[in-house]
Amino acid sequence: MTYEEAMEKVNGRLRFGVKPGLERISSLLERLGNPQKRLKFVHVAGTNGKGTACTLLSSVLRESGLKTGLYTSPYVVDFRERFQVDGEMISQEELIREVELLSPIAEEFEARGETVTEFEFITALAFHWFCAKACDMVVLEVGLGGRFDATNVIDVPEAAVIMSISLDHTAVLGDTLEQIAFEKAGIIKPGGRVALYPEQGAGVTEEIRKICRERGAELTVPCRKDARELEVSLEGTDFQWKGRVFHTPFLGEHQLKNAVTVLAALEILEKRGYPLTVETVERGFEKAFIPARMELLSQEPLCLLDGGHNPGCALALKDVLERFVPQRRTAVIGMLSDKDSREALRILGPLFSKIITIAPDNPRALPAEELAETAREFCPDVAAAQTCGEALALSFRDLKPEDALVVCGSFYLCSEIRESLTGKMENIRRR
């Protein structure tokens, strides 16, 4: 099997869509010898901030000398980003071997009418690979929700982390914050330990506290006021926490809350005997990196790449733009049809003098013309592009060195456009 054939096997399962439930993943893992039962986990759920939390956690654990697996979604540049050990992606050869092992089992299931979805398939693949690599700890990001997400097949994690909760995937998770909090809190196991993002929306913290009491789980909610912001720029945030100064490459008020939630989770792990020190935490924070999360690609013209597909992400980007990007701004925006694009544009549209819309390379993409029609309600100058090349050409047509270009919306758009955009910025710098 070639790598391309392996990817066809994986991507072919996207046609089965999302099917919440733990029965299929449990049966699949049983055929593999239940590798998840031989691993330790930090399990991370939430609407926003999961990727940042997972990146910070895995970076710190790696710096602390633990062989650390990382399972995240979505990816930006390469599908293999979703499976990492100590910062290294799974090799193409290893991925091929895992697909060759799993495919016949999944096909057996399908022969008797039991569909295996793409996410179930790659989650089982991840557990088997992490076990084969003898990871000391796996940082595990929830795919959707928590209660019936395939990752929730694991036993009690070393720590469960619940990040910021807002309205998203309402057709599946419910249309109130309390309902969504209940679904996310499905990762809280009896007798477990939980770190919760501070200053949540109305009813969220109360719902999580109630569930922790019912399940006998220990809850830690860090106090945002205990963290003092020292210096913030587009290069990141310096802050003080319990007398020590930390730097995170991520910026925005929400990133400070993300950071203190991660610090609370690390304190849970330290109490459980894991070899964490202030120095390894500092180094781990400094070295953390996520492509397309408020990623600064250039200073002149300023170019920011940010994948965020819901109103909470739009508010975070709005905060960064208003605080750090005062110049004239142009946006390239692409969204999926099942996201609240109108609300995102209501928040972001007035901040831009020009918006170019594009449909990301995904079956669920919102057509560029349809997104442009909505954008015109909030921005005076809007154009729809058919390709990334056309979108970049339109965005650079009137862009001056003192201006700013922001590419935002779906991670699928960021993945598709990042390489071209990076190359264009490098060419400008060479002039």
Short mmCIF file of N, CA and C in Angstrom, two decimals, residues 296-411:
data_model
loop_
_atom_site.label_atom_id
_atom_site.label_comp_id
_atom_site.label_asym_id
_atom_site.label_seq_id
_atom_site.Cartn_x
_atom_site.Cartn_y
_atom_site.Cartn_z
N LEU A 296 1.55 34.93 13.12
CA LEU A 296 2.08 36.13 12.48
C LEU A 296 3.06 35.71 11.39
N LEU A 297 2.69 35.94 10.14
CA LEU A 297 3.52 35.53 9.02
C LEU A 297 4.43 36.64 8.51
N SER A 298 4.06 37.89 8.79
CA SER A 298 4.84 39.01 8.28
C SER A 298 4.51 40.26 9.09
N GLN A 299 5.46 41.20 9.12
CA GLN A 299 5.24 42.48 9.80
C GLN A 299 4.94 43.61 8.82
N GLU A 300 5.56 43.58 7.62
CA GLU A 300 5.33 44.64 6.63
C GLU A 300 5.13 44.02 5.25
N PRO A 301 3.90 43.93 4.76
CA PRO A 301 2.68 44.25 5.48
C PRO A 301 2.40 43.22 6.57
N LEU A 302 1.70 43.65 7.59
CA LEU A 302 1.37 42.73 8.67
C LEU A 302 0.42 41.67 8.11
N CYS A 303 0.72 40.40 8.36
CA CYS A 303 -0.11 39.30 7.86
C CYS A 303 -0.36 38.32 8.99
N LEU A 304 -1.63 38.09 9.27
CA LEU A 304 -2.04 37.23 10.38
C LEU A 304 -2.92 36.11 9.83
N LEU A 305 -2.64 34.88 10.25
CA LEU A 305 -3.40 33.71 9.82
C LEU A 305 -4.07 33.11 11.05
N ASP A 306 -5.40 33.01 11.01
CA ASP A 306 -6.10 32.53 12.20
C ASP A 306 -7.28 31.64 11.83
N GLY A 307 -7.16 30.36 12.15
CA GLY A 307 -8.26 29.43 11.94
C GLY A 307 -9.18 29.45 13.14
N GLY A 308 -10.41 29.83 12.92
CA GLY A 308 -11.41 29.87 14.00
C GLY A 308 -12.78 29.93 13.36
N HIS A 309 -13.67 28.99 13.68
CA HIS A 309 -14.88 28.84 12.88
C HIS A 309 -16.17 29.11 13.63
N ASN A 310 -16.10 29.71 14.82
CA ASN A 310 -17.35 29.98 15.54
C ASN A 310 -17.30 31.39 16.15
N PRO A 311 -18.42 31.89 16.67
CA PRO A 311 -18.44 33.26 17.20
C PRO A 311 -17.43 33.50 18.32
N GLY A 312 -17.15 32.49 19.14
CA GLY A 312 -16.15 32.66 20.20
C GLY A 312 -14.78 32.96 19.62
N CYS A 313 -14.42 32.24 18.55
CA CYS A 313 -13.15 32.50 17.87
C CYS A 313 -13.15 33.89 17.24
N ALA A 314 -14.30 34.29 16.69
CA ALA A 314 -14.39 35.62 16.07
C ALA A 314 -14.19 36.72 17.11
N LEU A 315 -14.74 36.54 18.30
CA LEU A 315 -14.55 37.53 19.36
C LEU A 315 -13.09 37.61 19.79
N ALA A 316 -12.42 36.46 19.84
CA ALA A 316 -11.00 36.46 20.21
C ALA A 316 -10.18 37.20 19.16
N LEU A 317 -10.47 36.96 17.88
CA LEU A 317 -9.76 37.66 16.81
C LEU A 317 -10.06 39.15 16.85
N LYS A 318 -11.30 39.50 17.10
CA LYS A 318 -11.69 40.92 17.21
C LYS A 318 -10.86 41.62 18.29
N ASP A 319 -10.69 40.97 19.44
CA ASP A 319 -9.91 41.54 20.53
C ASP A 319 -8.46 41.79 20.10
N VAL A 320 -7.87 40.83 19.40
CA VAL A 320 -6.48 40.97 18.95
C VAL A 320 -6.36 42.10 17.92
N LEU A 321 -7.29 42.15 16.97
CA LEU A 321 -7.22 43.18 15.93
C LEU A 321 -7.38 44.57 16.52
N GLU A 322 -8.31 44.72 17.43
CA GLU A 322 -8.53 46.04 18.02
C GLU A 322 -7.36 46.49 18.89
N ARG A 323 -6.70 45.53 19.54
CA ARG A 323 -5.60 45.88 20.44
C ARG A 323 -4.27 46.07 19.72
N PHE A 324 -4.02 45.28 18.67
CA PHE A 324 -2.67 45.22 18.11
C PHE A 324 -2.57 45.52 16.62
N VAL A 325 -3.70 45.65 15.95
CA VAL A 325 -3.65 45.87 14.50
C VAL A 325 -4.49 47.10 14.15
N PRO A 326 -3.97 48.30 14.43
CA PRO A 326 -4.77 49.51 14.23
C PRO A 326 -4.87 49.93 12.76
N GLN A 327 -4.00 49.41 11.90
CA GLN A 327 -3.94 49.88 10.52
C GLN A 327 -5.12 49.38 9.69
N ARG A 328 -5.17 49.87 8.45
CA ARG A 328 -6.22 49.45 7.52
C ARG A 328 -6.10 47.95 7.27
N ARG A 329 -7.23 47.25 7.34
CA ARG A 329 -7.21 45.78 7.31
C ARG A 329 -8.01 45.24 6.13
N THR A 330 -7.43 44.22 5.50
CA THR A 330 -8.12 43.44 4.47
C THR A 330 -8.24 42.01 4.98
N ALA A 331 -9.37 41.38 4.69
CA ALA A 331 -9.58 40.00 5.15
C ALA A 331 -9.84 39.06 3.98
N VAL A 332 -9.30 37.85 4.10
CA VAL A 332 -9.70 36.73 3.26
C VAL A 332 -10.40 35.75 4.20
N ILE A 333 -11.66 35.47 3.94
CA ILE A 333 -12.48 34.67 4.86
C ILE A 333 -13.14 33.52 4.12
N GLY A 334 -13.09 32.33 4.71
CA GLY A 334 -13.83 31.17 4.22
C GLY A 334 -14.46 30.45 5.40
N MET A 335 -15.67 29.96 5.23
CA MET A 335 -16.39 29.30 6.32
C MET A 335 -17.07 28.03 5.80
N LEU A 336 -17.41 27.14 6.72
CA LEU A 336 -18.21 25.97 6.39
C LEU A 336 -19.68 26.30 6.57
N SER A 337 -20.52 25.60 5.84
CA SER A 337 -21.95 25.92 5.83
C SER A 337 -22.65 25.61 7.15
N ASP A 338 -22.06 24.73 7.98
CA ASP A 338 -22.71 24.39 9.24
C ASP A 338 -22.21 25.25 10.41
N LYS A 339 -21.49 26.32 10.10
CA LYS A 339 -21.04 27.26 11.13
C LYS A 339 -21.87 28.54 11.07
N ASP A 340 -21.86 29.30 12.16
CA ASP A 340 -22.65 30.53 12.23
C ASP A 340 -21.87 31.66 11.58
N SER A 341 -21.84 31.64 10.24
CA SER A 341 -21.04 32.63 9.51
C SER A 341 -21.59 34.03 9.67
N ARG A 342 -22.91 34.18 9.76
CA ARG A 342 -23.49 35.52 9.92
C ARG A 342 -23.01 36.17 11.22
N GLU A 343 -23.01 35.42 12.30
CA GLU A 343 -22.58 35.98 13.59
C GLU A 343 -21.08 36.31 13.54
N ALA A 344 -20.29 35.43 12.93
CA ALA A 344 -18.85 35.71 12.81
C ALA A 344 -18.62 36.98 12.00
N LEU A 345 -19.36 37.15 10.91
CA LEU A 345 -19.21 38.35 10.09
C LEU A 345 -19.76 39.59 10.80
N ARG A 346 -20.80 39.42 11.59
CA ARG A 346 -21.31 40.56 12.37
C ARG A 346 -20.23 41.08 13.32
N ILE A 347 -19.47 40.15 13.90
CA ILE A 347 -18.41 40.53 14.84
C ILE A 347 -17.20 41.11 14.11
N LEU A 348 -16.80 40.47 13.01
CA LEU A 348 -15.55 40.83 12.35
C LEU A 348 -15.70 41.80 11.18
N GLY A 349 -16.81 41.72 10.47
CA GLY A 349 -16.99 42.50 9.25
C GLY A 349 -16.67 43.98 9.37
N PRO A 350 -17.21 44.67 10.40
CA PRO A 350 -16.96 46.11 10.51
C PRO A 350 -15.48 46.47 10.76
N LEU A 351 -14.65 45.50 11.10
CA LEU A 351 -13.24 45.79 11.37
C LEU A 351 -12.41 45.89 10.10
N PHE A 352 -12.98 45.49 8.95
CA PHE A 352 -12.22 45.43 7.71
C PHE A 352 -12.70 46.45 6.69
N SER A 353 -11.75 47.01 5.96
CA SER A 353 -12.10 47.91 4.87
C SER A 353 -12.42 47.12 3.60
N LYS A 354 -11.94 45.88 3.54
CA LYS A 354 -12.18 45.04 2.37
C LYS A 354 -12.21 43.58 2.80
N ILE A 355 -13.15 42.81 2.24
CA ILE A 355 -13.25 41.37 2.52
C ILE A 355 -13.31 40.61 1.20
N ILE A 356 -12.48 39.58 1.10
CA ILE A 356 -12.55 38.64 -0.02
C ILE A 356 -13.01 37.31 0.53
N THR A 357 -14.08 36.77 -0.01
CA THR A 357 -14.60 35.49 0.46
C THR A 357 -14.17 34.37 -0.49
N ILE A 358 -14.06 33.18 0.07
CA ILE A 358 -13.67 32.01 -0.72
C ILE A 358 -14.27 30.78 -0.07
N ALA A 359 -14.59 29.78 -0.86
CA ALA A 359 -15.09 28.51 -0.33
C ALA A 359 -13.91 27.60 -0.02
N PRO A 360 -13.73 27.18 1.23
CA PRO A 360 -12.64 26.25 1.54
C PRO A 360 -12.80 24.94 0.78
N ASP A 361 -11.72 24.21 0.64
CA ASP A 361 -11.74 22.92 -0.07
C ASP A 361 -12.29 21.85 0.86
N ASN A 362 -13.62 21.82 0.95
CA ASN A 362 -14.31 20.87 1.84
C ASN A 362 -15.74 20.71 1.34
N PRO A 363 -16.29 19.50 1.40
CA PRO A 363 -17.67 19.30 0.92
C PRO A 363 -18.69 20.15 1.67
N ARG A 364 -18.37 20.55 2.91
CA ARG A 364 -19.31 21.35 3.69
C ARG A 364 -19.08 22.85 3.53
N ALA A 365 -18.25 23.26 2.60
CA ALA A 365 -17.90 24.67 2.45
C ALA A 365 -19.12 25.51 2.06
N LEU A 366 -19.18 26.71 2.62
CA LEU A 366 -20.19 27.69 2.24
C LEU A 366 -19.72 28.36 0.95
N PRO A 367 -20.55 28.40 -0.10
CA PRO A 367 -20.12 29.03 -1.36
C PRO A 367 -19.65 30.47 -1.15
N ALA A 368 -18.62 30.85 -1.89
CA ALA A 368 -18.03 32.18 -1.71
C ALA A 368 -19.05 33.29 -1.95
N GLU A 369 -19.90 33.16 -2.96
CA GLU A 369 -20.89 34.20 -3.26
C GLU A 369 -21.90 34.35 -2.13
N GLU A 370 -22.29 33.22 -1.55
CA GLU A 370 -23.24 33.26 -0.44
C GLU A 370 -22.63 33.94 0.79
N LEU A 371 -21.36 33.62 1.07
CA LEU A 371 -20.67 34.26 2.19
C LEU A 371 -20.48 35.75 1.90
N ALA A 372 -20.19 36.10 0.65
CA ALA A 372 -20.00 37.50 0.27
C ALA A 372 -21.29 38.29 0.45
N GLU A 373 -22.40 37.68 0.12
CA GLU A 373 -23.69 38.36 0.26
C GLU A 373 -23.93 38.76 1.72
N THR A 374 -23.62 37.86 2.63
CA THR A 374 -23.76 38.18 4.06
C THR A 374 -22.73 39.23 4.48
N ALA A 375 -21.52 39.09 3.99
CA ALA A 375 -20.44 40.03 4.38
C ALA A 375 -20.77 41.45 3.98
N ARG A 376 -21.49 41.64 2.89
CA ARG A 376 -21.82 43.00 2.43
C ARG A 376 -22.70 43.76 3.40
N GLU A 377 -23.36 43.05 4.29
CA GLU A 377 -24.16 43.72 5.31
C GLU A 377 -23.28 44.43 6.34
N PHE A 378 -22.00 44.01 6.43
CA PHE A 378 -21.15 44.50 7.51
C PHE A 378 -19.87 45.19 7.02
N CYS A 379 -19.59 45.11 5.74
CA CYS A 379 -18.35 45.70 5.18
C CYS A 379 -18.68 46.31 3.82
N PRO A 380 -18.16 47.50 3.51
CA PRO A 380 -18.54 48.19 2.26
C PRO A 380 -17.93 47.60 0.99
N ASP A 381 -16.79 46.91 1.10
CA ASP A 381 -16.07 46.43 -0.07
C ASP A 381 -15.87 44.93 0.04
N VAL A 382 -16.66 44.15 -0.70
CA VAL A 382 -16.62 42.69 -0.60
C VAL A 382 -16.55 42.09 -2.01
N ALA A 383 -15.69 41.10 -2.18
CA ALA A 383 -15.60 40.39 -3.45
C ALA A 383 -15.49 38.90 -3.17
N ALA A 384 -16.03 38.09 -4.07
CA ALA A 384 -15.95 36.63 -3.95
C ALA A 384 -14.89 36.11 -4.91
N ALA A 385 -14.04 35.21 -4.43
CA ALA A 385 -12.99 34.60 -5.24
C ALA A 385 -13.29 33.12 -5.45
N GLN A 386 -12.82 32.60 -6.57
CA GLN A 386 -13.06 31.19 -6.88
C GLN A 386 -11.92 30.28 -6.44
N THR A 387 -10.73 30.84 -6.32
CA THR A 387 -9.55 30.05 -5.94
C THR A 387 -8.73 30.83 -4.93
N CYS A 388 -7.83 30.11 -4.24
CA CYS A 388 -6.93 30.78 -3.29
C CYS A 388 -6.02 31.77 -4.02
N GLY A 389 -5.56 31.39 -5.22
CA GLY A 389 -4.72 32.30 -5.99
C GLY A 389 -5.43 33.59 -6.32
N GLU A 390 -6.69 33.49 -6.72
CA GLU A 390 -7.47 34.69 -7.01
C GLU A 390 -7.71 35.51 -5.75
N ALA A 391 -7.98 34.83 -4.62
CA ALA A 391 -8.21 35.54 -3.36
C ALA A 391 -6.98 36.33 -2.95
N LEU A 392 -5.79 35.72 -3.08
CA LEU A 392 -4.57 36.42 -2.72
C LEU A 392 -4.29 37.57 -3.67
N ALA A 393 -4.55 37.36 -4.96
CA ALA A 393 -4.35 38.44 -5.93
C ALA A 393 -5.24 39.63 -5.61
N LEU A 394 -6.50 39.37 -5.30
CA LEU A 394 -7.42 40.45 -4.95
C LEU A 394 -7.01 41.15 -3.66
N SER A 395 -6.54 40.37 -2.68
CA SER A 395 -6.19 40.96 -1.39
C SER A 395 -4.93 41.81 -1.48
N PHE A 396 -4.00 41.45 -2.37
CA PHE A 396 -2.75 42.20 -2.49
C PHE A 396 -2.83 43.36 -3.48
N ARG A 397 -3.94 43.45 -4.20
CA ARG A 397 -4.04 44.46 -5.26
C ARG A 397 -3.82 45.87 -4.73
N ASP A 398 -4.44 46.21 -3.60
CA ASP A 398 -4.31 47.56 -3.05
C ASP A 398 -3.60 47.56 -1.69
N LEU A 399 -2.94 46.45 -1.36
CA LEU A 399 -2.33 46.33 -0.03
C LEU A 399 -1.01 47.09 0.02
N LYS A 400 -0.89 47.99 0.97
CA LYS A 400 0.34 48.77 1.14
C LYS A 400 1.16 48.18 2.29
N PRO A 401 2.47 48.49 2.34
CA PRO A 401 3.32 47.93 3.42
C PRO A 401 2.81 48.25 4.82
N GLU A 402 2.13 49.37 4.96
CA GLU A 402 1.63 49.76 6.29
C GLU A 402 0.26 49.16 6.60
N ASP A 403 -0.32 48.39 5.67
CA ASP A 403 -1.63 47.78 5.87
C ASP A 403 -1.50 46.41 6.54
N ALA A 404 -2.65 45.79 6.77
CA ALA A 404 -2.68 44.45 7.37
C ALA A 404 -3.57 43.53 6.55
N LEU A 405 -3.14 42.29 6.40
CA LEU A 405 -3.93 41.25 5.76
C LEU A 405 -4.21 40.16 6.78
N VAL A 406 -5.48 39.80 6.92
CA VAL A 406 -5.89 38.77 7.87
C VAL A 406 -6.62 37.67 7.12
N VAL A 407 -6.10 36.45 7.19
CA VAL A 407 -6.77 35.29 6.61
C VAL A 407 -7.39 34.51 7.76
N CYS A 408 -8.70 34.31 7.72
CA CYS A 408 -9.37 33.74 8.90
C CYS A 408 -10.58 32.92 8.48
N GLY A 409 -11.14 32.24 9.48
CA GLY A 409 -12.32 31.39 9.26
C GLY A 409 -11.95 29.93 9.42
N SER A 410 -12.32 29.12 8.46
CA SER A 410 -12.13 27.68 8.55
C SER A 410 -10.66 27.28 8.53
N PHE A 411 -10.31 26.28 9.33
CA PHE A 411 -8.96 25.71 9.27
C PHE A 411 -8.69 25.08 7.91
#
